[in-house]
Short mmCIF file of N, CA and C and ligand atoms in Angstrom, two decimals:
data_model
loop_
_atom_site.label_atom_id
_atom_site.label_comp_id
_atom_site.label_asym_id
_atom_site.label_seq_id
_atom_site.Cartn_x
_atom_site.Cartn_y
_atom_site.Cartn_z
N UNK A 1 95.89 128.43 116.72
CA UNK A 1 95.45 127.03 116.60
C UNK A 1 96.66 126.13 116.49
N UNK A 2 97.00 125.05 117.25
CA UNK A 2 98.00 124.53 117.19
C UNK A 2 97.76 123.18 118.33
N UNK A 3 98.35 121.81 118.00
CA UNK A 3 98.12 120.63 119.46
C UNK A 3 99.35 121.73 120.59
N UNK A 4 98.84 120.95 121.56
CA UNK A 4 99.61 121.25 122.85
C UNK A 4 100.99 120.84 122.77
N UNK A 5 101.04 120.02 122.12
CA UNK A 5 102.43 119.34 121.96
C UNK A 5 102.30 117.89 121.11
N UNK A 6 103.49 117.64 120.04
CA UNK A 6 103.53 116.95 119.46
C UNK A 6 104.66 115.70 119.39
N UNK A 7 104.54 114.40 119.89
CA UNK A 7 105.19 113.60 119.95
C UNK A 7 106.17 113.01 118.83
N UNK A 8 107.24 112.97 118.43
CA UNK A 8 107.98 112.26 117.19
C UNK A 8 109.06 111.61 117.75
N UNK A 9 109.77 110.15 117.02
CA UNK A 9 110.32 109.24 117.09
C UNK A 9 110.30 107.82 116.62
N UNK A 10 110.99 107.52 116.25
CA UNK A 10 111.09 106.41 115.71
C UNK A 10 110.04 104.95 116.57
N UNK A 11 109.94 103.92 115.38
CA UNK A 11 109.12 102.98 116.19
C UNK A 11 109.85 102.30 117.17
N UNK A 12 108.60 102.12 118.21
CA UNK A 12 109.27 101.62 119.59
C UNK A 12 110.22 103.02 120.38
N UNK A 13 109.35 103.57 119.76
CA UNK A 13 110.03 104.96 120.85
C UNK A 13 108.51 105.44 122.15
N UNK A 14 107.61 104.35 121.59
CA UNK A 14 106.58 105.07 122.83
C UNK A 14 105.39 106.19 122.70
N UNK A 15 105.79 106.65 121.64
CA UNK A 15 104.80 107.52 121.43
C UNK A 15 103.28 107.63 121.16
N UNK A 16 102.87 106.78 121.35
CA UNK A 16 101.51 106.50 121.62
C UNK A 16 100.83 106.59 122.89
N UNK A 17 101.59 105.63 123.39
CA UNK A 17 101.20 105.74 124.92
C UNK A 17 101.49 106.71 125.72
N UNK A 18 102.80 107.42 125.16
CA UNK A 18 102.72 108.38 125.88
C UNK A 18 102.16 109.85 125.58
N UNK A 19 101.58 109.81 124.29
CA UNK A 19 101.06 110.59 124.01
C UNK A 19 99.65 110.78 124.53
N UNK A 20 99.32 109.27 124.95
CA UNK A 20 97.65 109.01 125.29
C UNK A 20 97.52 109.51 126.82
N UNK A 21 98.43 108.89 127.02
CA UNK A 21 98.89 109.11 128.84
C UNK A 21 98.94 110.51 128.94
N UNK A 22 99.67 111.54 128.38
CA UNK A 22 99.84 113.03 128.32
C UNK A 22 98.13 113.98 128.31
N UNK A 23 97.57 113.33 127.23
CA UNK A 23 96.16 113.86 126.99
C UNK A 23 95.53 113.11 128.07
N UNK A 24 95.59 112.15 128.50
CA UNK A 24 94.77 112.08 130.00
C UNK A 24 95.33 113.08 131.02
N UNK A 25 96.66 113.34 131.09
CA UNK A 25 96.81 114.16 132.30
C UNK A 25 96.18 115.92 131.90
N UNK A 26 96.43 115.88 131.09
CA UNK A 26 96.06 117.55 131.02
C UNK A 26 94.47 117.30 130.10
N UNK A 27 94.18 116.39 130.27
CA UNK A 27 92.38 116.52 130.09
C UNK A 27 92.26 117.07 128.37
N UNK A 28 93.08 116.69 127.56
CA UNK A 28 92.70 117.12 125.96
C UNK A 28 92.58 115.84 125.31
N UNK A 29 92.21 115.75 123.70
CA UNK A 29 91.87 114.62 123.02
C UNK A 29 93.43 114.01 122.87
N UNK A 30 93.84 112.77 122.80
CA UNK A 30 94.86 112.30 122.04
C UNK A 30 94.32 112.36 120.56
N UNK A 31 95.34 112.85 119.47
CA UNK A 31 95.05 112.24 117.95
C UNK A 31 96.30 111.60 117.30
N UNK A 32 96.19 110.74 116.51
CA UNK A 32 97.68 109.75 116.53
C UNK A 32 97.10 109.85 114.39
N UNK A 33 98.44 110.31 113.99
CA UNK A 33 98.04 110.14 112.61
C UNK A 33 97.93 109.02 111.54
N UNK A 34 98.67 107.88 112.38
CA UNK A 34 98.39 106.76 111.67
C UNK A 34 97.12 105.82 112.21
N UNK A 35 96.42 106.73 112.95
CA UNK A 35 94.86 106.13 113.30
C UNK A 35 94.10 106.76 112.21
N UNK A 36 94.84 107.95 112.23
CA UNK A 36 93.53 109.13 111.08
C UNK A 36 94.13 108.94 109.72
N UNK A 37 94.97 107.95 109.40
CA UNK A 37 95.12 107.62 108.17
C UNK A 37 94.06 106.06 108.35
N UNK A 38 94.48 105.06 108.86
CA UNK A 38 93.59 104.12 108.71
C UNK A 38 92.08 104.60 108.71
N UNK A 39 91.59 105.33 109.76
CA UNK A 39 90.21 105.81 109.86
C UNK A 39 89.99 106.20 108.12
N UNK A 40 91.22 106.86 107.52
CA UNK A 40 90.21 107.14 106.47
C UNK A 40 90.29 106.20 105.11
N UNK A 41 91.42 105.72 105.32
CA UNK A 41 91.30 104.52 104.23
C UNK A 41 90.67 103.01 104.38
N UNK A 42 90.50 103.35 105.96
CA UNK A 42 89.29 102.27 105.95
C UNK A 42 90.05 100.54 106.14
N UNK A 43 91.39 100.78 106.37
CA UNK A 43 92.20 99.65 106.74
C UNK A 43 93.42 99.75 107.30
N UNK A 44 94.31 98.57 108.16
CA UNK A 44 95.41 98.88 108.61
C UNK A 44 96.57 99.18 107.64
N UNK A 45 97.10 99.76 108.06
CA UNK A 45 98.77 100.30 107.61
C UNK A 45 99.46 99.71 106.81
N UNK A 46 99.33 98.43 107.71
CA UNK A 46 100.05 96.99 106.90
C UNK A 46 99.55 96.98 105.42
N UNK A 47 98.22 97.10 105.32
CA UNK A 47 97.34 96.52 104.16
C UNK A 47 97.79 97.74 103.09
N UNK A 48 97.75 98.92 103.80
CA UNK A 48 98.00 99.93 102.53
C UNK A 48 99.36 100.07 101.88
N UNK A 49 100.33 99.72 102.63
CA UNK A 49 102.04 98.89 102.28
C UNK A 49 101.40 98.17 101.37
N UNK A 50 101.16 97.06 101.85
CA UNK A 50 100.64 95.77 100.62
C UNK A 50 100.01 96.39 99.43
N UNK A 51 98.75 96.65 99.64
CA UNK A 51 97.69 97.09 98.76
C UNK A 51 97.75 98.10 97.79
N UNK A 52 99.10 99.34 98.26
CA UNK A 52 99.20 100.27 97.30
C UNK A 52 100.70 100.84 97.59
N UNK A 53 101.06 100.58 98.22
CA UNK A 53 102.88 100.90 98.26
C UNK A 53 103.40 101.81 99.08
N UNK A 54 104.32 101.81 99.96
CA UNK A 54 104.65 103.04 100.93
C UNK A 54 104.49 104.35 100.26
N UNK A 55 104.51 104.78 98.97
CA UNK A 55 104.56 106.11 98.56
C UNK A 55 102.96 106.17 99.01
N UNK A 56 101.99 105.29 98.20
CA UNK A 56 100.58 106.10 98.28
C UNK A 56 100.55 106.33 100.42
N UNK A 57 100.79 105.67 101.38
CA UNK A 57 100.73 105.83 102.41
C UNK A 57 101.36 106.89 102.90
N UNK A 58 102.87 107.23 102.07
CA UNK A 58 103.07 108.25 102.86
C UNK A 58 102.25 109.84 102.33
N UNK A 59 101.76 109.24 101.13
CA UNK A 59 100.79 110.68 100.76
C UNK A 59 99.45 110.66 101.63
N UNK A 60 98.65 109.57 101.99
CA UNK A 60 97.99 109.89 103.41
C UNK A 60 98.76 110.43 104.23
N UNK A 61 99.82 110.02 104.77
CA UNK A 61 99.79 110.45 106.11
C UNK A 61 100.24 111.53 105.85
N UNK A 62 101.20 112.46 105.15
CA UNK A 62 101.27 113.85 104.71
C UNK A 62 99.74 115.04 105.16
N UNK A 63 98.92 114.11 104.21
CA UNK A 63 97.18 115.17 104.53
C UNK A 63 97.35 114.90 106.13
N UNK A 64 97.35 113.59 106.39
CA UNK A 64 96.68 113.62 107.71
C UNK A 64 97.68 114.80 108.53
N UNK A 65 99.02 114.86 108.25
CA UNK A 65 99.11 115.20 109.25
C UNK A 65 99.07 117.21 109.43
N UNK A 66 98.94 117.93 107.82
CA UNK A 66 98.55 119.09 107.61
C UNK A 66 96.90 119.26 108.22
N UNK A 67 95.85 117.93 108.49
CA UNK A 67 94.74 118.50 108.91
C UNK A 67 94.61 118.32 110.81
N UNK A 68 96.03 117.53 111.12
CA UNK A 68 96.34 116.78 111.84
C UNK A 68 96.62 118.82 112.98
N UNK A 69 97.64 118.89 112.40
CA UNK A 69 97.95 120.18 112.90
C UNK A 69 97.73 121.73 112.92
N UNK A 70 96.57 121.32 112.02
CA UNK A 70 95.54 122.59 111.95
C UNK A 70 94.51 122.24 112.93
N UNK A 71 94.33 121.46 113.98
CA UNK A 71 93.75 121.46 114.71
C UNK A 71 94.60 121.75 116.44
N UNK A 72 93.57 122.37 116.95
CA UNK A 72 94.06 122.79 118.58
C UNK A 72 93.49 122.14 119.96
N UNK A 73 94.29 122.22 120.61
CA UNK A 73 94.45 121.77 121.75
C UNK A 73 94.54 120.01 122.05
N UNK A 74 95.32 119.55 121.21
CA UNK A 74 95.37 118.02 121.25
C UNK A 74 96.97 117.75 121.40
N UNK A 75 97.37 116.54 122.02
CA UNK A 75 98.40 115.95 122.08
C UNK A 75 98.54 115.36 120.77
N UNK A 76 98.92 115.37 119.88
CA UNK A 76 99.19 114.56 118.69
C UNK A 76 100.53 113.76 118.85
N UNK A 77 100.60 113.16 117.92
CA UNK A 77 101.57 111.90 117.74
C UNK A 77 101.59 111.20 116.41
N UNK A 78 103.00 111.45 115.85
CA UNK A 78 103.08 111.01 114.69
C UNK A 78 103.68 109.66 114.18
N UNK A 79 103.47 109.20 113.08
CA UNK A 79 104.26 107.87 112.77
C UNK A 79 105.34 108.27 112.81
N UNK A 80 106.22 107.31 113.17
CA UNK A 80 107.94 107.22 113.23
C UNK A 80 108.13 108.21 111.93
N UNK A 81 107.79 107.67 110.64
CA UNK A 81 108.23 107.95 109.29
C UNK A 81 107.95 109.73 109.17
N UNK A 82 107.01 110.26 109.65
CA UNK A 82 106.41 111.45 109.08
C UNK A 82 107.31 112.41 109.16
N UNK A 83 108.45 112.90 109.57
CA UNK A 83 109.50 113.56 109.58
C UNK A 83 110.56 113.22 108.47
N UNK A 84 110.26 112.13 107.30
CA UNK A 84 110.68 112.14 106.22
C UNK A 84 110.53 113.39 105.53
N UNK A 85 109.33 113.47 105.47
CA UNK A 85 108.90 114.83 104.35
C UNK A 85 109.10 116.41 104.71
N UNK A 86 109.94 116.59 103.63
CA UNK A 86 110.53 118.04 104.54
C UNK A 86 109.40 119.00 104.78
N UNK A 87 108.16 118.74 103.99
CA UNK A 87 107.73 119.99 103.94
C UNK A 87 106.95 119.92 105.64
N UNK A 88 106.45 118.72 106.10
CA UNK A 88 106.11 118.65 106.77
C UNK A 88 107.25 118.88 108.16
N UNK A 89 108.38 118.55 108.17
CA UNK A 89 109.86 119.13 108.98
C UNK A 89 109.40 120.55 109.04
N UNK A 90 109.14 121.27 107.74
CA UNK A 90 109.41 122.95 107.57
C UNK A 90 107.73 123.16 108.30
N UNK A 91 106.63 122.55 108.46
CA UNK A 91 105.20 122.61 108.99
C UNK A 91 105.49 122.20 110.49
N UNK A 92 106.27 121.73 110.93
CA UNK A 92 106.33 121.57 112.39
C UNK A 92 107.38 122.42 113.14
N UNK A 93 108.31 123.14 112.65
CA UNK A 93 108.75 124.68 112.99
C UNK A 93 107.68 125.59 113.38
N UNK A 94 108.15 125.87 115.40
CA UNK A 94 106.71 126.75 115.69
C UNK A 94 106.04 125.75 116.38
N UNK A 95 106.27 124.81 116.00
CA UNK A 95 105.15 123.86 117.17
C UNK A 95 106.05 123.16 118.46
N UNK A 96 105.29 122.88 119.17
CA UNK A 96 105.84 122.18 120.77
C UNK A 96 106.34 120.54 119.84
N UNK A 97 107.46 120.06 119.27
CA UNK A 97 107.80 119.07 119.00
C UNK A 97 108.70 118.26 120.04
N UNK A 98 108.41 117.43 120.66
CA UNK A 98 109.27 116.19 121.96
C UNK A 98 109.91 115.13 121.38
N UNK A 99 110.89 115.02 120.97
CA UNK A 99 111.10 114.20 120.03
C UNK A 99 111.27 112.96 121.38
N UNK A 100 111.05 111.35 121.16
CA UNK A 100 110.99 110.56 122.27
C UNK A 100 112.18 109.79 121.65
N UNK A 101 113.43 109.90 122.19
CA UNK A 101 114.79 109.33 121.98
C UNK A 101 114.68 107.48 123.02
N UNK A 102 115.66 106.63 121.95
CA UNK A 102 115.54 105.95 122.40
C UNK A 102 116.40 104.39 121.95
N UNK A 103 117.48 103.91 122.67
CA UNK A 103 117.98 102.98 121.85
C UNK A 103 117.91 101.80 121.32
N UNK A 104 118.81 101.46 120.29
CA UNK A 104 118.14 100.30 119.42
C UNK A 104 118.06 99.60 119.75
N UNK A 105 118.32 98.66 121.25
CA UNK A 105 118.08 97.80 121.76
C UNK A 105 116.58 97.87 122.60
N UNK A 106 116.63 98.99 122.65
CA UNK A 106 115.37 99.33 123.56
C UNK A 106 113.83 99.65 122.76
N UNK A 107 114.41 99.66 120.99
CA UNK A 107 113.12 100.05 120.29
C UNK A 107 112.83 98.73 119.98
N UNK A 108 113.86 98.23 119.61
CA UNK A 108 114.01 96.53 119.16
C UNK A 108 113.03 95.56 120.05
N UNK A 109 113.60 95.93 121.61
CA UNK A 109 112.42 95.14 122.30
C UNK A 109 110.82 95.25 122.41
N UNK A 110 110.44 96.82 122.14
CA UNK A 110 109.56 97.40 122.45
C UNK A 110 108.41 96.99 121.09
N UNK A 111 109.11 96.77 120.03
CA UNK A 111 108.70 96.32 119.04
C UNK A 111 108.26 94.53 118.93
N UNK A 112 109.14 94.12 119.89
CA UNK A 112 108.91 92.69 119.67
C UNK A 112 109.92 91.70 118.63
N UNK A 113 110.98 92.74 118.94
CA UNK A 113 112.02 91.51 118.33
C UNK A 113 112.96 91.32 118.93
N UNK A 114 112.57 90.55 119.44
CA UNK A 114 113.28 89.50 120.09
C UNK A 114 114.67 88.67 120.64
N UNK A 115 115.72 88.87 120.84
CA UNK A 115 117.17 88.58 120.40
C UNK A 115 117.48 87.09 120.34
N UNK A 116 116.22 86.31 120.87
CA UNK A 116 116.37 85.21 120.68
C UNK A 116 116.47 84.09 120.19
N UNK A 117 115.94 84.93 118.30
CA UNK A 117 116.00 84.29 117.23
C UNK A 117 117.08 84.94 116.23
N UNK A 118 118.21 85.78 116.55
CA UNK A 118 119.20 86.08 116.51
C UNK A 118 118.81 86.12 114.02
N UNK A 119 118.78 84.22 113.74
CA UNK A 119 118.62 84.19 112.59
C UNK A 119 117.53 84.91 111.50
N UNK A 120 116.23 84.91 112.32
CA UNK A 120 115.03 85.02 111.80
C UNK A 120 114.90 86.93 111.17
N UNK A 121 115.20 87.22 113.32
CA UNK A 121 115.59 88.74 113.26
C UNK A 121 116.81 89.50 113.10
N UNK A 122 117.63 89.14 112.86
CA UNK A 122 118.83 89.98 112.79
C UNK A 122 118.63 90.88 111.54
N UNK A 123 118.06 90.66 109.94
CA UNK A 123 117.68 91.49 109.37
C UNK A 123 117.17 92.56 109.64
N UNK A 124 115.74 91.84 110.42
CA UNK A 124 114.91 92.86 110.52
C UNK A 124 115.40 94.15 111.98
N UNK A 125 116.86 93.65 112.67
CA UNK A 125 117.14 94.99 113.40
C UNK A 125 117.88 95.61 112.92
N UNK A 126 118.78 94.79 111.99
CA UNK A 126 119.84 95.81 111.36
C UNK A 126 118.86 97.13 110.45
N UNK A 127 117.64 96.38 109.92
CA UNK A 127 117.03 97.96 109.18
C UNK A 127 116.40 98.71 110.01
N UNK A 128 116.24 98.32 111.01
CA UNK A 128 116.04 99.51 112.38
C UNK A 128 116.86 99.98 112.56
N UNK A 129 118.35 99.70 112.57
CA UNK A 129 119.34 100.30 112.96
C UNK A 129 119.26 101.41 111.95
N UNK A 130 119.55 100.82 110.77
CA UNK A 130 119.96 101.58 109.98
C UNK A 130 118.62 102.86 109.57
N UNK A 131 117.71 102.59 109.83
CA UNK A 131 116.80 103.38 110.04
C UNK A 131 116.47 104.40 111.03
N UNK A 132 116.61 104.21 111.78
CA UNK A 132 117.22 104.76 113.40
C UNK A 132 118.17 105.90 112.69
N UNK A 133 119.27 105.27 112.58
CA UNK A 133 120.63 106.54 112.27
C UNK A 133 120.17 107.26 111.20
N UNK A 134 119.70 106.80 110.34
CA UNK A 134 119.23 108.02 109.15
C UNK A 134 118.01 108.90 109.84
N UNK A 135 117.59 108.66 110.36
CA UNK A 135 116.58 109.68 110.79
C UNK A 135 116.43 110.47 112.16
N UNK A 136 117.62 110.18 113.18
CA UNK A 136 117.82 110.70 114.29
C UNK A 136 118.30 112.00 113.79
N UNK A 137 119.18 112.76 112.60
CA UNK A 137 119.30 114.18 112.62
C UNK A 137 117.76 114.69 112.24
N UNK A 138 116.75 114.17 111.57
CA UNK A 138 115.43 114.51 111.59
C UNK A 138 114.59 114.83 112.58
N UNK A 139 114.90 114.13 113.24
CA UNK A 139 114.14 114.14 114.39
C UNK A 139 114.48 115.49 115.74
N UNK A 140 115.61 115.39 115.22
CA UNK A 140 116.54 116.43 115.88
C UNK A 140 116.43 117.76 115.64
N UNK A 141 116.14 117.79 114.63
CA UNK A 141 116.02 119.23 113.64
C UNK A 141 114.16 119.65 113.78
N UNK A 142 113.89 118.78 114.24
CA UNK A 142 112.38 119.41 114.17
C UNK A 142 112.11 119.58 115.62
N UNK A 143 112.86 118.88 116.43
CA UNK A 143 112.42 118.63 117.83
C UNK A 143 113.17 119.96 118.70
N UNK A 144 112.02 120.43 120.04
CA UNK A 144 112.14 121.82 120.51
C UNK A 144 113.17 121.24 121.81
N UNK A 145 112.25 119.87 122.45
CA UNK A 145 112.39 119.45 123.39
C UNK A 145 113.10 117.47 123.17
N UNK A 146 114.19 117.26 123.62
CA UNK A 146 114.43 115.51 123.19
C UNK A 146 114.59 114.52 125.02
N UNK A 147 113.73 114.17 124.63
CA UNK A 147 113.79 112.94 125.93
C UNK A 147 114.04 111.78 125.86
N UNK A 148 115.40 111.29 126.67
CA UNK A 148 115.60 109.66 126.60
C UNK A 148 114.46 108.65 127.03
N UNK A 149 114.20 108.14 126.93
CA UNK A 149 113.11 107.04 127.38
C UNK A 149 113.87 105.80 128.05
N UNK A 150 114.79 105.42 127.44
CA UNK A 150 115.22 103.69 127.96
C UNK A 150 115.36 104.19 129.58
N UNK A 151 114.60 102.75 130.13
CA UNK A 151 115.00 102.74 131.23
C UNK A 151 114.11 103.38 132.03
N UNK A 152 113.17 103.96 131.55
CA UNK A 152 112.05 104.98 132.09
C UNK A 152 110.46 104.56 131.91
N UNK A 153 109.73 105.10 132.96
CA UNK A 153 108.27 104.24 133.29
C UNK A 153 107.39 105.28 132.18
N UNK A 154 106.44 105.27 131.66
CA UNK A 154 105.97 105.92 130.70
C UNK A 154 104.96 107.17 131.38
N UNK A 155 105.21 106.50 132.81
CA UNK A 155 104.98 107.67 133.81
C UNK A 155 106.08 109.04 134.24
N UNK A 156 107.10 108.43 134.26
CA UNK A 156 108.49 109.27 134.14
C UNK A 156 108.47 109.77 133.08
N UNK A 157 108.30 109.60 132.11
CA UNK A 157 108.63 110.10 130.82
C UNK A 157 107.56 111.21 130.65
N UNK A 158 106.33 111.28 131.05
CA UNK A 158 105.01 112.00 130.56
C UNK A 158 105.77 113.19 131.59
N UNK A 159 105.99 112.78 132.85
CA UNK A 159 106.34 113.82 134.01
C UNK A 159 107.15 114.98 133.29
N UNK A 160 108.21 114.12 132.99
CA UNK A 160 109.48 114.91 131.90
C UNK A 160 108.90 115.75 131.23
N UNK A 161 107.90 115.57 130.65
CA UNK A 161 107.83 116.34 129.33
C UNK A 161 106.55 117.65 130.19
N UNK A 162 105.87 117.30 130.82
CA UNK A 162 104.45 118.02 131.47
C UNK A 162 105.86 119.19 132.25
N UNK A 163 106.97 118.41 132.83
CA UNK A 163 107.68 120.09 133.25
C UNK A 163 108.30 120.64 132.79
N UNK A 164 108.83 120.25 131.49
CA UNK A 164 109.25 121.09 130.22
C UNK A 164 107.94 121.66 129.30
N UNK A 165 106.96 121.84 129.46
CA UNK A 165 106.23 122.26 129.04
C UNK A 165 105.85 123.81 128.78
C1 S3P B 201 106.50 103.99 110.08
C2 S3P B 201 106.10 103.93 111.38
C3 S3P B 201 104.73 103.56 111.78
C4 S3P B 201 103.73 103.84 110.67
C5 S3P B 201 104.21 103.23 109.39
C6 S3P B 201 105.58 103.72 108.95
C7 S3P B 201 107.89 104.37 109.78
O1 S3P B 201 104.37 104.28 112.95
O2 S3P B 201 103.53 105.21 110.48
O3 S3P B 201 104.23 101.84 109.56
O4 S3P B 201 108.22 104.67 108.62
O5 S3P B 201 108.71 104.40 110.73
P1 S3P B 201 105.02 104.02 114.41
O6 S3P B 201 106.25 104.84 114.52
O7 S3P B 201 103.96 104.48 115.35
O8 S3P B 201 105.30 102.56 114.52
#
């Protein structure tokens, strides 16, 4: 029992879509764990930051993603963050992990910030940056298979990964 393969990377690395795009081509469910965390708390992401603090969220998404990967034959796809928790690093050893590489200019846009307010956003890329670099040996260490993305159609990218498969 195990997904077909499991998407990880930082935000604005794509992994949604191309995770969705993947489960259309080979005909399985997409499951994305920060859907099956909202599904079960019953609100967005944002709200549970607000409402109860990144720790209680990252203890959802922890369950989600142990019930996440006890299930088979799905493309899954995880939040950027979920490769924080080692135990879950040491739970994805053994699985098809793709990590979706990708640079900070290129997550930056993909995200929607913008370079054109230079004042507003420059905070908010420098903690991408700096977020980015702390977690690229993570990502690394769990990942079987790593694919660049910048510069690539999310059709290229699915291709990539369907012939490393
Ligand atoms: C997070 C990334 C988000 C979501 C949550 C925390 C992170 O997912 O899980 O907001 O810590 O990087 P995406 O990577 O899909 O944006």
């Amino acid at each position: 029992m195990s997904p077909v393969v499991v998407l990880v990377g930082p935000p604005g690395s794509g992994k949604s879509t191309i995770a969705a795009l993947l489960a259309e081509r080979l005909q399985v469910p997409h499951r994305d764990t920060d859907q099956d965390v909202e599904a079960g708390a019953g609100k967005a992401i944002s709200d549970i930051f607000v409402d109860s603090g990144e720790a209680h969220f990252r203890a959802l998404e922890r369950a989600a993603i142990v019930a996440a990967l006890a299930g088979d034959g799905e493309v899954l796809s995880l939040g950027g963050g979920a490769i924080l928790d080692a135990a879950t690093r040491a739970d994805l050893i053994g699985h098809t992990v793709v990590f979706l590489d990708v640079s900070l200019g290129e997550a930056a846009k993909r995200v929607g910030l913008s370079v054109a307010r230079p004042l507003l956003l420059g905070n908010v890329r420098t903690q991408l940056r700096t977020l980015m670099e702390a977690r690229r040996p993570l990502y690394a260490e769990v990942a079987k298979l790593t694919v660049e993305t910048d510069g690539k159609t999310p059709d290229e990218i699915a291709t990539e990964i369907q012939e490393q498969l």
